[in-house]
Amino acid sequence: MKIEESFTVQAPIDRVWEFITDPEQVGPCLPGCEEIEVLGPTTYKARIKVALGPIKTTFKVDVEVTEERPPEFAASVTRGEEGGKASRVSADSTLALKALDESQTEVTYASDVSVVGRLGKFGLGIMKKKAKSMGEEFAAKFRVRVEGDGARAAEASA
Amino acid sequence: MRYLAPGSLKEALDILRREDDARCIAGGATLVAMMNADLVAVDVLVGLGRIAELSGITETDDEVRIGAMTRHAEIAASPVLTGALGVVRSAAGQIAHPAVRNMGTIGGSICHADPAADFPAALLAADATIEAASAEGTRQIPIGEFFEDYFETALREGEIVTAIRLPRGPAGARGHHVKFSRVDGDYATVSVSAVLVMAGATCSYARIALGSSGPVPIRVTAAEEALVGSPLDQAAIAEAARLLAEAADPVDDVRGTTEYRLMLIPRLLARALNTLKDGETASV
Ligand SMILES: Cc1cc2nc3c(=O)[nH]c(=O)nc-3n(C[C@H](O)[C@H](O)[C@H](O)COP(=O)(O)OP(=O)(O)OC[C@H]3O[C@@H](n4cnc5c(N)ncnc54)[C@H](O)[C@@H]3O)c2cc1C
């Protein structure tokens, strides 16, 4: 399943880059993310809860950043599984930032996700829509975080 | 896993309040399949089959009340569901095949809230109210607020749907449900539910809902306004279909691509409206 989305943030590219590559900042914006643990400069672990109607599960994933070109490109590989249950998830993802002007940045992410095991039996069409709505939720939270903090920082320095 | 079969609604509600991880089972057509596929795990199953007050269709002057445990087959054959309510009867008759219609219940169908199911759109077109009970009491949920997302409803923990209440609808109204599916007995690729009143050659009332076209059934008042006052000619139907398709957000899956589903909307709408306009009774 391929997902590609973009959204615009009212903040300069360097600032967006700093936030989006920091697991501690990104974690709270990820829908369902319950815990994020930084293992090293390019690796971290996350626990993500996903619910689709009566189906409720938690994935434990390892994320490894495989390429970074600040402030505009990052690639990562995600591998994970459900706690005790029979599904595995893997994803190859890329993240691209583009400065629209000095104070606006466009964020584009693309991910090729595969789910095998019990959840793989579930309709792909709905999973894709679900991923899209989780992406929108992420974008909304991320914007508030970056733009909100930016506004406060600007106020403090004024 | 424990299986409990309470004999009254009160008892069932007490179990749901008491137990941490309890889930109702109605016909079991969907829930059992999901448990077998290891998609859902349940500690306590509460069978609703012994609760007499949840079954059957009753009527008053103003409304028809369908108990949550009423099977699709009974609804499809009900002589009470006429006029506007023909939309619900014709939807029931087009669900799956006879084995599933003898097993599945209307309460189970709406609580599962599969976006591809037939009842949700039909009930939206019929302006239904969902009656839900909990240990705290009973509440009425307008159908437009019941479905919230894919497989998500406004039902709260510990609540049981007890009945689906259907107003008679305006005088002279007729209702019909049409669906397109890949093979006979399959879920709909797209479905259209319509309730109409014709005053001579002019449409004087229309209530339309789309199924399998988004996370929840879709109703667009502007599309209905485009039909009312028209003779339901091609232009009016095309405009209504355009407005409905604009609001649709169908998935792309084995039952059809997004584009294909959008293309089906005008065709199914025309079929539903022409059937009603020509005065054929909603037969299935
Ligand atoms: C092969 C097959 C083909 C099908 N094709 C179609 C189709 O073409 N169109 C269509 O619309 N549907 C279709 N269905 C779905 C079917 O018609 C039923 O709607 C579905 O099985 C749910 O009804 P049920 O009574 O079996 O519910 P169950 O499987 O018993 O329960 C479903 C869910 O609802 C909950 N629930 C049930 N009753 C209540 C209640 N009163 N209060 C609160 N929660 C409740 C349960 O806890 C469970 O989560 C198909 C099903 C199968 C197996």
Coordinates of C-alpha atoms and ligand atoms in Angstrom, one line a residue:
Chain A
M1 CA 0.0 0.0 0.0
K2 CA 1.5 3.3 -1.1
I3 CA 0.7 6.5 0.7
E4 CA 1.8 10.0 -0.4
E5 CA 0.6 13.2 1.1
S6 CA 1.8 16.7 1.6
F7 CA 0.9 19.6 3.9
T8 CA 2.2 23.1 4.5
V9 CA 3.5 24.5 7.8
Q10 CA 3.9 28.2 8.6
A11 CA 7.5 27.9 9.7
P12 CA 10.9 28.2 8.1
I13 CA 12.4 25.0 6.7
D14 CA 15.2 24.7 9.2
R15 CA 12.8 24.9 12.1
V16 CA 10.5 22.3 10.5
W17 CA 13.5 20.0 9.8
E18 CA 14.6 20.3 13.4
F19 CA 11.1 19.3 14.7
I20 CA 10.3 16.6 12.2
T21 CA 13.6 14.7 12.7
D22 CA 13.3 14.8 16.4
P23 CA 11.4 11.7 17.6
E24 CA 10.6 13.4 20.9
Q25 CA 8.8 16.1 19.0
V26 CA 7.2 13.9 16.4
G27 CA 6.0 11.2 18.7
P28 CA 3.2 13.2 20.4
C29 CA 1.9 14.2 16.9
L30 CA 1.6 10.6 15.7
P31 CA -2.0 9.4 16.2
G32 CA -2.0 6.4 18.6
C33 CA 1.7 6.8 19.5
E34 CA 2.0 5.7 23.2
E35 CA 5.7 5.6 23.7
I36 CA 8.8 6.5 21.8
E37 CA 12.3 5.5 22.8
V38 CA 15.4 6.9 21.2
L39 CA 18.0 4.1 20.8
G40 CA 20.7 6.0 18.9
P41 CA 21.2 8.9 16.5
T42 CA 19.4 7.1 13.7
T43 CA 17.3 4.5 15.4
Y44 CA 14.3 4.5 17.7
K45 CA 11.4 2.3 18.9
A46 CA 7.8 3.3 19.1
R47 CA 4.6 1.8 20.4
I48 CA 1.5 2.7 18.3
K49 CA -2.1 1.8 19.1
V50 CA -4.4 1.4 16.1
A51 CA -8.1 0.8 16.1
L52 CA -10.5 0.1 13.3
G53 CA -14.0 -0.5 14.8
P54 CA -13.9 -3.7 16.9
I55 CA -10.3 -4.4 15.8
K56 CA -7.9 -2.9 18.3
T57 CA -4.2 -3.6 18.4
T58 CA -0.8 -2.2 19.3
F59 CA 2.2 -2.3 17.0
K60 CA 5.8 -2.2 18.3
V61 CA 8.0 -0.8 15.6
D62 CA 11.7 -0.1 15.1
V63 CA 12.5 2.8 12.9
E64 CA 15.9 3.3 11.3
V65 CA 16.8 6.5 9.5
T66 CA 18.8 5.3 6.5
E67 CA 19.5 8.6 4.8
E68 CA 19.5 12.3 5.9
R69 CA 20.2 15.4 3.8
P70 CA 19.3 18.3 6.1
P71 CA 17.2 20.3 5.7
E72 CA 15.2 18.7 2.9
F73 CA 15.3 14.9 2.7
A74 CA 15.2 11.8 4.9
A75 CA 14.5 8.2 4.3
S76 CA 13.6 5.5 6.9
V77 CA 12.8 1.9 7.2
T78 CA 10.2 0.7 9.7
R79 CA 9.7 -2.9 10.9
G80 CA 7.3 -4.0 13.5
E81 CA 4.8 -6.4 14.8
E82 CA 1.8 -6.7 17.0
G83 CA 2.4 -7.6 20.6
G84 CA 1.8 -11.3 20.7
K85 CA -0.4 -11.3 17.7
A86 CA 0.2 -12.5 14.2
S87 CA 0.7 -9.4 12.1
R88 CA 3.8 -7.8 10.9
V89 CA 4.2 -4.4 9.4
S90 CA 7.0 -2.9 7.4
A91 CA 7.4 0.4 5.6
D92 CA 9.9 2.2 3.5
S93 CA 9.3 5.9 3.9
T94 CA 10.7 9.2 2.6
L95 CA 10.2 12.7 3.8
A96 CA 10.9 15.8 1.7
L97 CA 10.8 19.4 2.8
K98 CA 10.6 22.4 0.5
A99 CA 10.8 26.0 1.4
L100 CA 7.9 27.8 -0.2
D101 CA 9.2 31.1 1.1
E102 CA 11.1 32.2 4.2
S103 CA 8.3 31.3 6.6
Q104 CA 6.4 28.5 4.9
T105 CA 7.5 24.9 4.3
E106 CA 5.9 22.2 2.4
V107 CA 6.2 18.7 3.9
T108 CA 5.7 15.7 1.6
Y109 CA 5.9 12.2 2.9
A110 CA 5.6 8.9 1.0
S111 CA 5.4 5.5 2.4
D112 CA 5.1 2.0 1.0
V113 CA 3.5 0.0 3.8
S114 CA 2.9 -3.7 3.9
V115 CA 0.9 -5.6 6.5
V116 CA 1.0 -9.4 6.6
G117 CA -0.8 -11.8 8.9
R118 CA -4.2 -11.5 10.4
L119 CA -4.6 -7.8 9.7
G120 CA -3.5 -8.3 6.1
K121 CA -6.9 -10.0 5.7
F122 CA -8.6 -6.8 6.3
G123 CA -9.7 -4.6 3.4
L124 CA -6.8 -2.6 1.9
G125 CA -9.1 0.1 0.7
I126 CA -10.2 1.1 4.2
M127 CA -6.7 0.7 5.6
K128 CA -5.5 3.2 3.1
K129 CA -8.3 5.7 4.0
K130 CA -7.5 5.1 7.6
A131 CA -3.8 5.9 7.0
K132 CA -4.8 9.0 5.2
S133 CA -6.9 10.3 8.0
M134 CA -4.1 9.4 10.5
G135 CA -1.8 11.5 8.2
E136 CA -4.2 14.4 8.4
E137 CA -4.4 14.2 12.2
F138 CA -0.6 14.1 12.3
A139 CA -0.3 17.2 10.1
A140 CA -2.8 19.1 12.2
K141 CA -1.0 18.3 15.4
F142 CA 2.4 18.9 13.9
R143 CA 1.4 22.3 12.7
V144 CA 0.1 23.4 16.1
R145 CA 3.3 22.3 17.7
V146 CA 5.7 23.9 15.3
E147 CA 3.7 27.0 14.6
G148 CA 2.6 27.4 18.2
D149 CA 6.1 27.1 19.6
G150 CA 7.4 29.3 16.8
A151 CA 5.0 32.0 17.7
R152 CA 5.9 31.8 21.4
A153 CA 9.7 31.9 20.5
A154 CA 9.1 35.0 18.3
E155 CA 7.2 36.7 21.2
A156 CA 9.9 35.9 23.7
S157 CA 12.6 37.3 21.5
A158 CA 10.6 40.4 20.7
Chain B
M1 CA -14.2 -17.2 26.6
R2 CA -17.6 -17.3 28.3
Y3 CA -21.0 -17.3 26.6
L4 CA -23.9 -15.8 28.4
A5 CA -27.5 -15.8 27.1
P6 CA -29.6 -13.4 29.2
G7 CA -33.4 -13.7 29.0
S8 CA -34.1 -10.0 29.4
L9 CA -32.7 -6.7 28.3
K10 CA -32.1 -5.6 31.9
E11 CA -30.0 -8.7 32.5
A12 CA -28.0 -8.1 29.3
L13 CA -27.3 -4.5 30.3
D14 CA -26.2 -5.6 33.8
I15 CA -23.7 -8.0 32.3
L16 CA -22.3 -5.3 30.0
R17 CA -21.9 -3.0 33.0
R18 CA -20.4 -5.7 35.2
E19 CA -17.9 -7.3 32.7
D20 CA -14.9 -5.6 31.4
D21 CA -14.6 -7.1 28.0
A22 CA -18.0 -8.2 27.0
R23 CA -19.5 -7.9 23.5
C24 CA -23.0 -8.6 22.2
I25 CA -23.6 -11.2 19.6
A26 CA -26.7 -11.0 17.4
G27 CA -26.8 -13.2 14.3
G28 CA -23.1 -13.8 14.6
A29 CA -22.7 -13.8 10.8
T30 CA -19.9 -11.2 11.0
L31 CA -18.7 -11.4 14.6
V32 CA -18.0 -15.2 14.4
A33 CA -16.1 -14.8 11.1
M34 CA -14.0 -12.0 12.7
M35 CA -13.3 -14.1 15.8
N36 CA -12.4 -17.1 13.6
A37 CA -10.0 -14.9 11.6
D38 CA -8.5 -13.8 14.9
L39 CA -9.4 -10.2 14.2
V40 CA -11.4 -9.8 17.4
A41 CA -10.9 -11.3 20.8
V42 CA -13.7 -11.3 23.3
D43 CA -13.8 -12.5 27.0
V44 CA -17.5 -12.6 27.4
L45 CA -20.0 -13.0 24.6
V46 CA -23.5 -11.8 25.4
G47 CA -26.1 -13.6 23.1
L48 CA -29.1 -11.4 22.5
G49 CA -31.2 -14.2 20.9
R50 CA -33.3 -15.0 24.0
I51 CA -34.4 -11.5 24.6
A52 CA -38.0 -11.5 23.2
E53 CA -38.4 -7.7 23.4
L54 CA -35.6 -7.2 20.8
S55 CA -37.4 -9.1 18.0
G56 CA -40.1 -8.4 15.6
I57 CA -41.8 -5.5 13.7
T58 CA -44.6 -3.5 15.3
E59 CA -46.5 -0.5 14.0
T60 CA -48.4 2.5 15.3
D61 CA -50.1 5.3 13.3
D62 CA -46.9 7.3 13.2
E63 CA -44.1 4.8 13.0
V64 CA -42.9 1.3 12.4
R65 CA -40.5 -0.2 15.0
I66 CA -38.1 -2.9 14.0
G67 CA -36.5 -4.8 17.0
A68 CA -32.7 -4.9 16.8
M69 CA -32.7 -8.8 16.6
T70 CA -35.1 -8.9 13.6
R71 CA -33.5 -10.9 10.8
H72 CA -33.0 -9.5 7.3
A73 CA -35.4 -12.2 5.9
E74 CA -38.2 -11.1 8.1
I75 CA -37.7 -7.4 7.1
A76 CA -37.5 -8.3 3.4
A77 CA -40.9 -10.0 3.7
S78 CA -42.7 -7.5 6.0
P79 CA -46.1 -6.4 4.7
V80 CA -45.8 -3.4 7.1
L81 CA -42.8 -1.8 5.3
T82 CA -44.7 -0.1 2.5
G83 CA -44.6 3.4 1.1
A84 CA -41.5 5.3 2.1
L85 CA -40.4 2.3 4.2
G86 CA -40.2 0.2 1.1
V87 CA -36.6 1.5 1.0
V88 CA -35.8 -0.5 4.1
R89 CA -37.6 -3.6 2.9
S90 CA -35.9 -3.5 -0.5
A91 CA -32.5 -3.1 1.1
A92 CA -33.1 -6.1 3.3
G93 CA -34.0 -8.3 0.4
Q94 CA -30.8 -7.5 -1.4
I95 CA -28.4 -8.3 1.4
A96 CA -26.1 -11.3 0.6
H97 CA -28.0 -14.5 0.0
P98 CA -30.8 -16.3 1.8
A99 CA -28.5 -18.1 4.4
V100 CA -27.1 -14.8 5.5
R101 CA -30.5 -13.1 5.5
N102 CA -31.8 -15.8 7.8
M103 CA -28.9 -15.2 10.2
G104 CA -28.0 -11.5 10.1
T105 CA -30.0 -9.0 12.1
I106 CA -30.6 -5.3 11.5
G107 CA -29.1 -4.4 14.9
G108 CA -26.0 -6.3 14.1
S109 CA -25.7 -4.8 10.7
I110 CA -25.8 -1.2 11.9
C111 CA -23.7 -1.8 15.0
H112 CA -21.0 -3.3 12.8
A113 CA -21.2 -0.2 10.6
D114 CA -19.5 -1.7 7.6
P115 CA -19.4 1.1 5.1
A116 CA -20.4 -1.4 2.4
A117 CA -23.6 -2.6 4.1
D118 CA -27.0 -1.9 2.7
F119 CA -29.1 -0.9 5.7
P120 CA -27.1 2.3 6.7
A121 CA -28.0 4.2 3.5
A122 CA -31.6 2.9 3.5
L123 CA -32.1 3.9 7.1
L124 CA -30.7 7.4 6.4
A125 CA -33.1 7.8 3.4
A126 CA -36.0 6.6 5.7
D127 CA -35.0 9.1 8.4
A128 CA -34.7 6.4 11.1
T129 CA -34.1 6.9 14.7
I130 CA -31.9 4.4 16.6
E131 CA -33.0 3.5 20.1
A132 CA -30.2 2.4 22.4
A133 CA -30.5 1.2 26.0
S134 CA -27.9 1.1 28.7
A135 CA -28.0 0.5 32.5
E136 CA -28.6 4.3 32.8
G137 CA -31.6 4.4 30.5
T138 CA -32.7 4.7 26.9
R139 CA -31.8 7.3 24.4
Q140 CA -32.8 8.0 20.8
I141 CA -30.1 8.6 18.2
P142 CA -31.0 10.3 14.9
I143 CA -29.6 8.2 12.1
G144 CA -27.6 11.1 10.8
E145 CA -25.6 11.0 14.0
F146 CA -25.3 7.2 14.4
F147 CA -22.6 6.4 12.0
E148 CA -19.3 8.1 12.8
D149 CA -16.5 6.5 10.8
Y150 CA -15.6 3.1 9.2
F151 CA -17.0 0.6 11.6
E152 CA -17.5 3.2 14.3
T153 CA -20.9 4.3 15.7
A154 CA -22.2 6.8 18.3
L155 CA -23.0 3.7 20.5
R156 CA -21.2 4.0 23.9
E157 CA -19.7 1.2 25.9
G158 CA -22.4 -0.8 27.6
E159 CA -25.1 0.2 25.2
I160 CA -27.3 -2.1 23.2
V161 CA -29.3 -1.1 20.2
T162 CA -32.9 -2.1 21.0
A163 CA -34.8 -0.9 18.0
I164 CA -34.8 1.0 14.8
R165 CA -37.7 3.4 14.6
L166 CA -39.0 4.5 11.2
P167 CA -41.4 7.4 10.7
R168 CA -44.1 6.8 8.1
G169 CA -42.8 9.5 5.8
P170 CA -44.8 12.0 3.8
A171 CA -48.1 11.0 2.3
G172 CA -47.7 9.2 -1.0
A173 CA -44.0 8.5 -0.5
R174 CA -42.4 5.5 -2.0
G175 CA -38.9 4.1 -1.3
H176 CA -36.5 1.9 -3.1
H177 CA -32.9 0.7 -2.7
V178 CA -30.6 -0.2 -5.6
K179 CA -27.1 -1.7 -5.4
F180 CA -24.5 -2.7 -7.8
S181 CA -22.3 -5.6 -6.8
R182 CA -19.7 -7.6 -8.6
V183 CA -21.4 -10.9 -8.1
D184 CA -24.8 -11.8 -6.8
G185 CA -24.8 -11.9 -3.0
D186 CA -21.8 -9.6 -2.5
Y187 CA -21.6 -6.4 -0.6
A188 CA -22.4 -3.3 -2.7
T189 CA -19.8 -1.6 -4.8
V190 CA -22.1 1.4 -4.5
S191 CA -25.8 1.6 -3.4
V192 CA -28.4 4.3 -3.6
S193 CA -31.4 4.5 -1.3
A194 CA -34.3 6.8 -2.3
V195 CA -37.6 8.0 -1.0
L196 CA -39.8 10.1 -3.3
V197 CA -43.2 11.7 -3.5
M198 CA -44.5 12.5 -7.0
A199 CA -47.2 15.1 -7.4
G200 CA -48.4 14.3 -10.9
A201 CA -45.3 14.5 -13.0
T202 CA -43.4 16.6 -10.6
C203 CA -41.2 15.5 -7.7
S204 CA -42.4 17.1 -4.5
Y205 CA -40.2 15.3 -2.0
A206 CA -36.9 13.5 -2.2
R207 CA -34.6 12.0 0.3
I208 CA -31.5 10.2 -1.1
A209 CA -28.6 8.4 0.5
L210 CA -25.5 6.8 -0.9
G211 CA -23.9 3.6 0.5
S212 CA -20.4 2.2 0.0
S213 CA -19.3 5.7 -0.9
G214 CA -17.5 6.9 2.1
P215 CA -16.9 6.1 5.8
V216 CA -20.6 6.7 6.6
P217 CA -23.7 6.8 4.4
I218 CA -24.0 10.1 2.5
R219 CA -26.9 12.5 2.2
V220 CA -26.7 15.8 0.3
T221 CA -29.6 18.2 0.8
A222 CA -28.6 20.3 -2.3
A223 CA -28.9 17.1 -4.4
E224 CA -32.4 16.5 -3.0
E225 CA -33.3 20.2 -3.8
A226 CA -32.2 19.7 -7.3
L227 CA -34.8 17.0 -7.7
V228 CA -37.7 18.6 -5.9
G229 CA -39.8 20.6 -8.3
S230 CA -38.4 18.8 -11.3
P231 CA -40.1 16.1 -13.5
L232 CA -37.0 13.9 -12.6
D233 CA -35.7 14.5 -16.1
Q234 CA -32.2 13.6 -17.1
A235 CA -30.9 17.1 -16.3
A236 CA -32.2 17.1 -12.8
I237 CA -30.9 13.6 -12.1
A238 CA -27.5 14.4 -13.6
E239 CA -27.3 17.5 -11.3
A240 CA -28.3 15.6 -8.2
A241 CA -25.8 12.8 -9.1
R242 CA -23.0 15.4 -9.6
L243 CA -23.7 16.9 -6.1
L244 CA -23.8 13.4 -4.5
A245 CA -20.6 12.3 -6.2
E246 CA -18.9 15.5 -5.1
A247 CA -19.6 14.5 -1.5
A248 CA -18.6 10.9 -2.0
D249 CA -15.2 9.5 -0.9
P250 CA -15.2 5.8 -1.9
V251 CA -12.4 3.4 -1.2
D252 CA -10.3 1.8 -3.9
D253 CA -10.4 -1.9 -3.4
V254 CA -11.4 -5.3 -4.8
R255 CA -15.0 -4.2 -5.2
G256 CA -14.1 -1.3 -7.5
T257 CA -11.7 1.6 -7.9
T258 CA -12.7 5.0 -6.7
E259 CA -13.3 6.3 -10.2
Y260 CA -15.5 3.3 -11.1
R261 CA -17.6 3.8 -8.0
L262 CA -18.1 7.5 -8.7
M263 CA -19.2 6.6 -12.2
L264 CA -21.8 4.2 -10.8
I265 CA -23.5 6.9 -8.8
P266 CA -25.4 8.6 -11.6
R267 CA -26.4 5.3 -13.1
L268 CA -27.8 3.9 -9.8
L269 CA -29.5 7.1 -8.9
A270 CA -31.3 7.2 -12.3
R271 CA -32.3 3.5 -11.8
A272 CA -33.7 4.1 -8.3
L273 CA -35.6 7.3 -9.3
N274 CA -37.0 5.8 -12.5
T275 CA -38.2 2.8 -10.7
L276 CA -40.0 5.0 -8.1
K277 CA -41.3 7.5 -10.7
D278 CA -42.8 4.9 -12.8
G279 CA -44.8 3.8 -9.8
E280 CA -43.5 0.2 -9.6
T281 CA -43.8 -0.9 -6.1
A282 CA -40.4 -1.4 -4.5
S283 CA -39.9 -5.0 -5.4
V284 CA -36.7 -7.0 -5.0
Ligands
LIG1 C1 -21.1 -13.8 3.4 C2 -21.7 -12.6 3.9 C3 -22.2 -11.6 3.0 C4 -22.8 -10.5 3.4 N1 -23.3 -9.6 2.5 C5 -23.9 -8.5 2.9 C6 -24.5 -7.5 2.0 O1 -24.5 -7.8 0.8 N2 -25.0 -6.4 2.5 C7 -25.0 -6.1 3.8 O2 -25.6 -5.1 4.2 N3 -24.5 -7.0 4.7 C8 -24.0 -8.1 4.3 N4 -23.4 -9.0 5.2 C9 -23.6 -8.6 6.7 C10 -24.8 -9.3 7.3 O3 -25.9 -9.0 6.6 C11 -25.1 -8.8 8.8 O4 -25.4 -7.4 8.7 C12 -23.9 -8.9 9.6 O5 -23.6 -10.2 9.7 C13 -24.2 -8.3 11.1 O6 -25.3 -8.9 11.6 P1 -25.3 -10.0 12.7 O7 -26.7 -10.1 13.3 O8 -24.7 -11.2 12.2 O9 -24.3 -9.3 13.8 P2 -23.1 -10.0 14.7 O10 -22.1 -10.6 13.8 O11 -23.7 -10.9 15.7 O12 -22.6 -8.7 15.3 C14 -21.9 -7.7 14.6 C15 -21.5 -6.6 15.6 O13 -22.5 -5.8 16.1 C16 -22.6 -5.9 17.5 N5 -24.0 -6.0 17.8 C17 -24.9 -6.8 17.3 N6 -26.1 -6.6 17.7 C18 -26.0 -5.5 18.6 C19 -27.0 -4.8 19.3 N7 -28.3 -5.0 19.3 N8 -26.5 -3.7 20.1 C20 -25.2 -3.5 20.2 N9 -24.3 -4.1 19.5 C21 -24.7 -5.1 18.7 C22 -21.7 -7.1 17.9 O14 -21.2 -6.9 19.1 C23 -20.7 -7.1 16.8 O15 -19.7 -6.2 17.0 C24 -22.9 -10.2 4.8 C25 -22.4 -11.1 5.8 C26 -21.8 -12.3 5.3 C27 -21.3 -13.2 6.3

